[in-house]
GROMACS .gro file of C-alpha atoms in nm:
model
  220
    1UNK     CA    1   0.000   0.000   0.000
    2UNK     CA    2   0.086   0.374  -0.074
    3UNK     CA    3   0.248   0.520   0.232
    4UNK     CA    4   0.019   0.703   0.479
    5UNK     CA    5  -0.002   1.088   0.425
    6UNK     CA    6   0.153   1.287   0.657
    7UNK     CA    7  -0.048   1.479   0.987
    8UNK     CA    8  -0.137   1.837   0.912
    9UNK     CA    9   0.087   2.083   1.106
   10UNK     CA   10  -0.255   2.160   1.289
   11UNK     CA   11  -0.244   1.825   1.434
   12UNK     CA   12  -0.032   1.890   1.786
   13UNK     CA   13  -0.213   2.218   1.838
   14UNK     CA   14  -0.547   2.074   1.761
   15UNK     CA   15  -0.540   1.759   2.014
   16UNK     CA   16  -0.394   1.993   2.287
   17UNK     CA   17  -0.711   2.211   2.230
   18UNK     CA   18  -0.879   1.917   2.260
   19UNK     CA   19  -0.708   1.797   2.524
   20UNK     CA   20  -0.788   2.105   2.748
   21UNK     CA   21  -1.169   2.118   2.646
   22UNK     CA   22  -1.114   2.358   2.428
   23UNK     CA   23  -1.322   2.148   2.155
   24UNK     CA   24  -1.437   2.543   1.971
   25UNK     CA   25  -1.115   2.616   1.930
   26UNK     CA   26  -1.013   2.324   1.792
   27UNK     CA   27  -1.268   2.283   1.516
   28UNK     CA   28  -1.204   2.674   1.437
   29UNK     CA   29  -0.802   2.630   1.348
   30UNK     CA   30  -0.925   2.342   1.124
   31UNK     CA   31  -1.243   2.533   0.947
   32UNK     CA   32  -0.931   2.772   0.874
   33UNK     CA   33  -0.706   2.539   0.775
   34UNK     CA   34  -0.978   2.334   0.546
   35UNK     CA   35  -1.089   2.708   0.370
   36UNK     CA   36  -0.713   2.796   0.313
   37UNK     CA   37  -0.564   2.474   0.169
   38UNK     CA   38  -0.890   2.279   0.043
   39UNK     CA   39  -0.649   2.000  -0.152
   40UNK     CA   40  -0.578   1.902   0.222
   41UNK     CA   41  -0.911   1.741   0.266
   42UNK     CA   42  -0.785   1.388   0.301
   43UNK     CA   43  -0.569   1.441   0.585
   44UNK     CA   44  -0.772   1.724   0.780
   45UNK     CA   45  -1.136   1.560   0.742
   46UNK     CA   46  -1.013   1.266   0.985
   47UNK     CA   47  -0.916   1.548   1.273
   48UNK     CA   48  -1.207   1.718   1.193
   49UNK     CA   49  -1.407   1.411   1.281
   50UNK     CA   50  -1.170   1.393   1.573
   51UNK     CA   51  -1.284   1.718   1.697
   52UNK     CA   52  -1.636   1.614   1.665
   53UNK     CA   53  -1.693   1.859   1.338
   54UNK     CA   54  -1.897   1.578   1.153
   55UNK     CA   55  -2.048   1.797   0.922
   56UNK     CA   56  -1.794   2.019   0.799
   57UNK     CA   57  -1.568   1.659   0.760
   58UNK     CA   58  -1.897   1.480   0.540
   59UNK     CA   59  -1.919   1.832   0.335
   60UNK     CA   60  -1.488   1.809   0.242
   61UNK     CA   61  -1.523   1.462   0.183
   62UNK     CA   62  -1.841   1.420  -0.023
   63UNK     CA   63  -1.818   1.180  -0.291
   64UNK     CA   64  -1.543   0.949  -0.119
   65UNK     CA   65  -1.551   0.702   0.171
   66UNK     CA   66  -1.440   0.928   0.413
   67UNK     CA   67  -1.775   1.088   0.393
   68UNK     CA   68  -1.921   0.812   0.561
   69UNK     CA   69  -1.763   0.771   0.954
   70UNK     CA   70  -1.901   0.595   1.253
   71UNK     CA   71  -1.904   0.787   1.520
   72UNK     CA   72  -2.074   0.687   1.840
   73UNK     CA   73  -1.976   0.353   1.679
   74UNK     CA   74  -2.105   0.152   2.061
   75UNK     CA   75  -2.422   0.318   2.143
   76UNK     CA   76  -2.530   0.269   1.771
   77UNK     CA   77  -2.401  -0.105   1.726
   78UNK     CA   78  -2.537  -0.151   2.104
   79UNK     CA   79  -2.897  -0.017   2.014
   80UNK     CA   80  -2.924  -0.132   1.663
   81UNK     CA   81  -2.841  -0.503   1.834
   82UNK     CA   82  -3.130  -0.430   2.094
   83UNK     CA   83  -3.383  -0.373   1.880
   84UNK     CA   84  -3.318  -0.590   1.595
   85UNK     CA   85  -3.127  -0.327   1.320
   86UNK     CA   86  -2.879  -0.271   1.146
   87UNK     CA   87  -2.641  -0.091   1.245
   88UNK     CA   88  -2.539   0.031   0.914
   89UNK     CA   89  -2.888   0.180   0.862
   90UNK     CA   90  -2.905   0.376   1.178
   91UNK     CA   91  -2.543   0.540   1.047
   92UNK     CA   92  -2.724   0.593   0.722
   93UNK     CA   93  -3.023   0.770   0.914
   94UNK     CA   94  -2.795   0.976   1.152
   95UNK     CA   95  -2.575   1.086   0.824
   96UNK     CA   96  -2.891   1.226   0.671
   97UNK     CA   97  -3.081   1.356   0.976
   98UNK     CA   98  -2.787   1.543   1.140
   99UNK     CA   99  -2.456   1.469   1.041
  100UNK     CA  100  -2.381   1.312   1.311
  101UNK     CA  101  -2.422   1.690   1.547
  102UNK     CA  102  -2.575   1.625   1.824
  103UNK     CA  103  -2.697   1.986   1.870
  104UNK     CA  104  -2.829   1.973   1.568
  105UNK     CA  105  -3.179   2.219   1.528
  106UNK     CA  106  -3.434   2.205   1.235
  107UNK     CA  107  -3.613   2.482   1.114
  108UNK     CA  108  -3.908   2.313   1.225
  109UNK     CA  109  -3.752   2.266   1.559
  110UNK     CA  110  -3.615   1.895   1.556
  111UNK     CA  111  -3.389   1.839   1.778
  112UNK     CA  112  -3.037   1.587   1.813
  113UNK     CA  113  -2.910   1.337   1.596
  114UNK     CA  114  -3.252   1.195   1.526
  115UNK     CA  115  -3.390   1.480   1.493
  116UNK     CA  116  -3.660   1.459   1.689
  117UNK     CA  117  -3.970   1.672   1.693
  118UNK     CA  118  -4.092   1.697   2.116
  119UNK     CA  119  -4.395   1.524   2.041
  120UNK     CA  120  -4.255   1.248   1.908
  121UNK     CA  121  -3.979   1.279   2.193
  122UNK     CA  122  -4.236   1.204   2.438
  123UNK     CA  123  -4.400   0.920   2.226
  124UNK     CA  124  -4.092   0.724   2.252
  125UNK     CA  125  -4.035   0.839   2.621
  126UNK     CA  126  -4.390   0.707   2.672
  127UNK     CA  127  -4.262   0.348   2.472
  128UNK     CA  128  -3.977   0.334   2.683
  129UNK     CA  129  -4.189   0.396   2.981
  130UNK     CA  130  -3.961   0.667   3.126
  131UNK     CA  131  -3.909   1.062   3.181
  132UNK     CA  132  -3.827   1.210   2.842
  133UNK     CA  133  -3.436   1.238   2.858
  134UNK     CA  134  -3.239   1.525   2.702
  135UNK     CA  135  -3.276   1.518   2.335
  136UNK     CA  136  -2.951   1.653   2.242
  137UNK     CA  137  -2.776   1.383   2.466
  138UNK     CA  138  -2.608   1.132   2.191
  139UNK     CA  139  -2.669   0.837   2.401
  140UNK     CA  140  -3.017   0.915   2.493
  141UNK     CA  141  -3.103   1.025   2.118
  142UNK     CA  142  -2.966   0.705   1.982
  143UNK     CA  143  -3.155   0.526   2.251
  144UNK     CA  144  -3.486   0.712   2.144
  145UNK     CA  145  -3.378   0.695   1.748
  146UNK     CA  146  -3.368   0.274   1.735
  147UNK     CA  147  -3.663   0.211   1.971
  148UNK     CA  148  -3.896   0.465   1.703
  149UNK     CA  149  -3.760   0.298   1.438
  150UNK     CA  150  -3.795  -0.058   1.576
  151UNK     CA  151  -4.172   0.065   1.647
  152UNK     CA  152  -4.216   0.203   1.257
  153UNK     CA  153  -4.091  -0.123   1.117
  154UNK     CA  154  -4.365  -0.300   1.342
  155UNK     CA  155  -4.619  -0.100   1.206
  156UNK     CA  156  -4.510  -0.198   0.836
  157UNK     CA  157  -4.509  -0.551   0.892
  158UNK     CA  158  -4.790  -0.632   0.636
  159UNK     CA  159  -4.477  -0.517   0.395
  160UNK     CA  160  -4.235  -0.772   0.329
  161UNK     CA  161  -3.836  -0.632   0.237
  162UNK     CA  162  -3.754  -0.450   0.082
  163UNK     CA  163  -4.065  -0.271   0.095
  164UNK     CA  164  -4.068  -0.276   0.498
  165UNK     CA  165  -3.705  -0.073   0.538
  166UNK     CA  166  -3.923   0.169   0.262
  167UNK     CA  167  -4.197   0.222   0.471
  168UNK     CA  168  -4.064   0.233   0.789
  169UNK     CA  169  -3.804   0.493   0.658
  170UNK     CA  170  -4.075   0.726   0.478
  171UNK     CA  171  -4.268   0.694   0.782
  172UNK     CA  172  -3.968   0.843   1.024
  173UNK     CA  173  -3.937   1.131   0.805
  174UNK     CA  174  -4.358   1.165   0.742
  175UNK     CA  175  -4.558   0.985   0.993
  176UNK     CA  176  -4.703   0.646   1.002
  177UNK     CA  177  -5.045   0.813   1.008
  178UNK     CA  178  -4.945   0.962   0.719
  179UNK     CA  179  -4.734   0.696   0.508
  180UNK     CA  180  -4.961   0.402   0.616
  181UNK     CA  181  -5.306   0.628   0.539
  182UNK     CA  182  -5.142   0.698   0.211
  183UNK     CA  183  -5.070   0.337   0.142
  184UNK     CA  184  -5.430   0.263   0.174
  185UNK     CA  185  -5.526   0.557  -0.051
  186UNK     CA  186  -5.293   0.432  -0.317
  187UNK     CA  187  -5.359   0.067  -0.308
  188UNK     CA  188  -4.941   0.036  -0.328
  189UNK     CA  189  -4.629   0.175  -0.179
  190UNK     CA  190  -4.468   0.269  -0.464
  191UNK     CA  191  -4.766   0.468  -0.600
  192UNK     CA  192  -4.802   0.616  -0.297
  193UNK     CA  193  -4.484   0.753  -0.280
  194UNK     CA  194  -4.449   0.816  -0.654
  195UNK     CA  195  -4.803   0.992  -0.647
  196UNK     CA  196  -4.796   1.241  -0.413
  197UNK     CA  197  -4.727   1.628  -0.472
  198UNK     CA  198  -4.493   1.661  -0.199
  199UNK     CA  199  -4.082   1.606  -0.287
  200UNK     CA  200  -3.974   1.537   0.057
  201UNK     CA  201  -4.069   1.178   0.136
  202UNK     CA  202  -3.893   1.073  -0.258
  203UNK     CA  203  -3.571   1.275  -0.166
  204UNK     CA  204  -3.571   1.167   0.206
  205UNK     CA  205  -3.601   0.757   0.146
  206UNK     CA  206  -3.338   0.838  -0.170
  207UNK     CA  207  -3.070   0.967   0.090
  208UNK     CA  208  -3.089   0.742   0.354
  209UNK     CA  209  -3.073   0.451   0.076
  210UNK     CA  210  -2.785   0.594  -0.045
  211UNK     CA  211  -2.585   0.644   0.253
  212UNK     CA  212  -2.699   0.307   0.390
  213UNK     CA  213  -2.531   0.163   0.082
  214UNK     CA  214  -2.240   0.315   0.123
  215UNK     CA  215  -2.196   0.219   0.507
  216UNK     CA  216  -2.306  -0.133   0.405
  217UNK     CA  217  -2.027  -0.141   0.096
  218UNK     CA  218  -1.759  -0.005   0.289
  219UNK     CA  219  -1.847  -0.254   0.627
  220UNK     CA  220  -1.741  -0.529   0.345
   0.00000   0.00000   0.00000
């Protein structure tokens, strides 16, 4: 193999930053390294993932397999194990929901990794039979993330695969109400989902099937 490329000269100051919780700083001397010497993706995304900028690292790295990491690799593999998933398709959901930032907020208010509107936050709090945690906890939104997406995939069991991962995906990022009351409209999935005015669901279940092929390629 082609030897390894060598660190940035960020590198030392950016893991004593990190290193003395200064995790800001860090992730703002390699934004400014990244905008002035963007051929020096391949060796800065990997400390940028290292100070926990996930989505400035995907955004450098699009297109390669570098724009695909695993961070939080226990809680997801732990979770997706717990509830019967894979783990590659919670990565794949994560990558499209927040990239990976845990403080992630939509316009519409979602909230964490999952991003998680509050009254679905308490629905799963209410599954789990507990006080609703912190959303923008990791641990707690991963938690929260495979337990609603267990649930969705048991409310699209009359579908069979790959037609179930479909539904239960469109259904994370619409509403089972929604997806399953279409369903029944449409007399099919497919025409639901081909039928309806509204881009979103298309684009949504287009990403996450991407990126979950991608994680599922590369964990070969």
């Amino acid at each position: 193999p082609p030897p390894a490329a060598p660190p940035p000269p960020e590198a030392p100051l950016v893991r004593a930053l990190l290193g003395a919780g200064k995790g800001e700083w860090a992730r703002g001397v390699l934004r400014y390294a990244l905008l002035e010497r963007p051929t020096d993706w391949p060796v800065l995304v990997p400390l940028l993932y290292e100070a926990g900028a996930y989505r400035e690292g995907i955004r450098a790295a699009e297109g390669t397999a570098l724009a695909y990491p695993r961070p939080y690799r226990e809680w997801i593999g732990g979770e997706a194990e717990r509830y019967g998933l894979e783990a590659d398709l919670l990565f794949a959901l994560f990558h499209v929901e927040s990239r990976f930032d845990p403080y992630a907020i939509s316009p519409t208010g979602a909230k964490g990794l999952g991003q998680f509107t509050w009254a679905t936050w308490l629905d799963v709090a209410r599954m789990l039979g507990e006080v609703p945690g912190d959303p923008f906890d990791p641990r707690t939104n991963i938690r929260y993330t495979a337990r609603y997406l267990a649930w969705l995939y048991e409310r699209c069991g009359a579908f069979s695969e790959p037609l179930k991962t479909a539904c239960a995906l469109t259904a994370y990022n619409g509403g089972i109400g929604y997806t399953l009351g279409g369903v029944r409209q449409e007399g099919d999935f497919w025409a639901f989902l081909w039928r309806q005015a509204r881009e979103e669901p298309r684009e949504y279940l287009e990403k996450v099937l991407r990126a979950y092929a991608h994680y599922r390629a590369l964990s070969q």
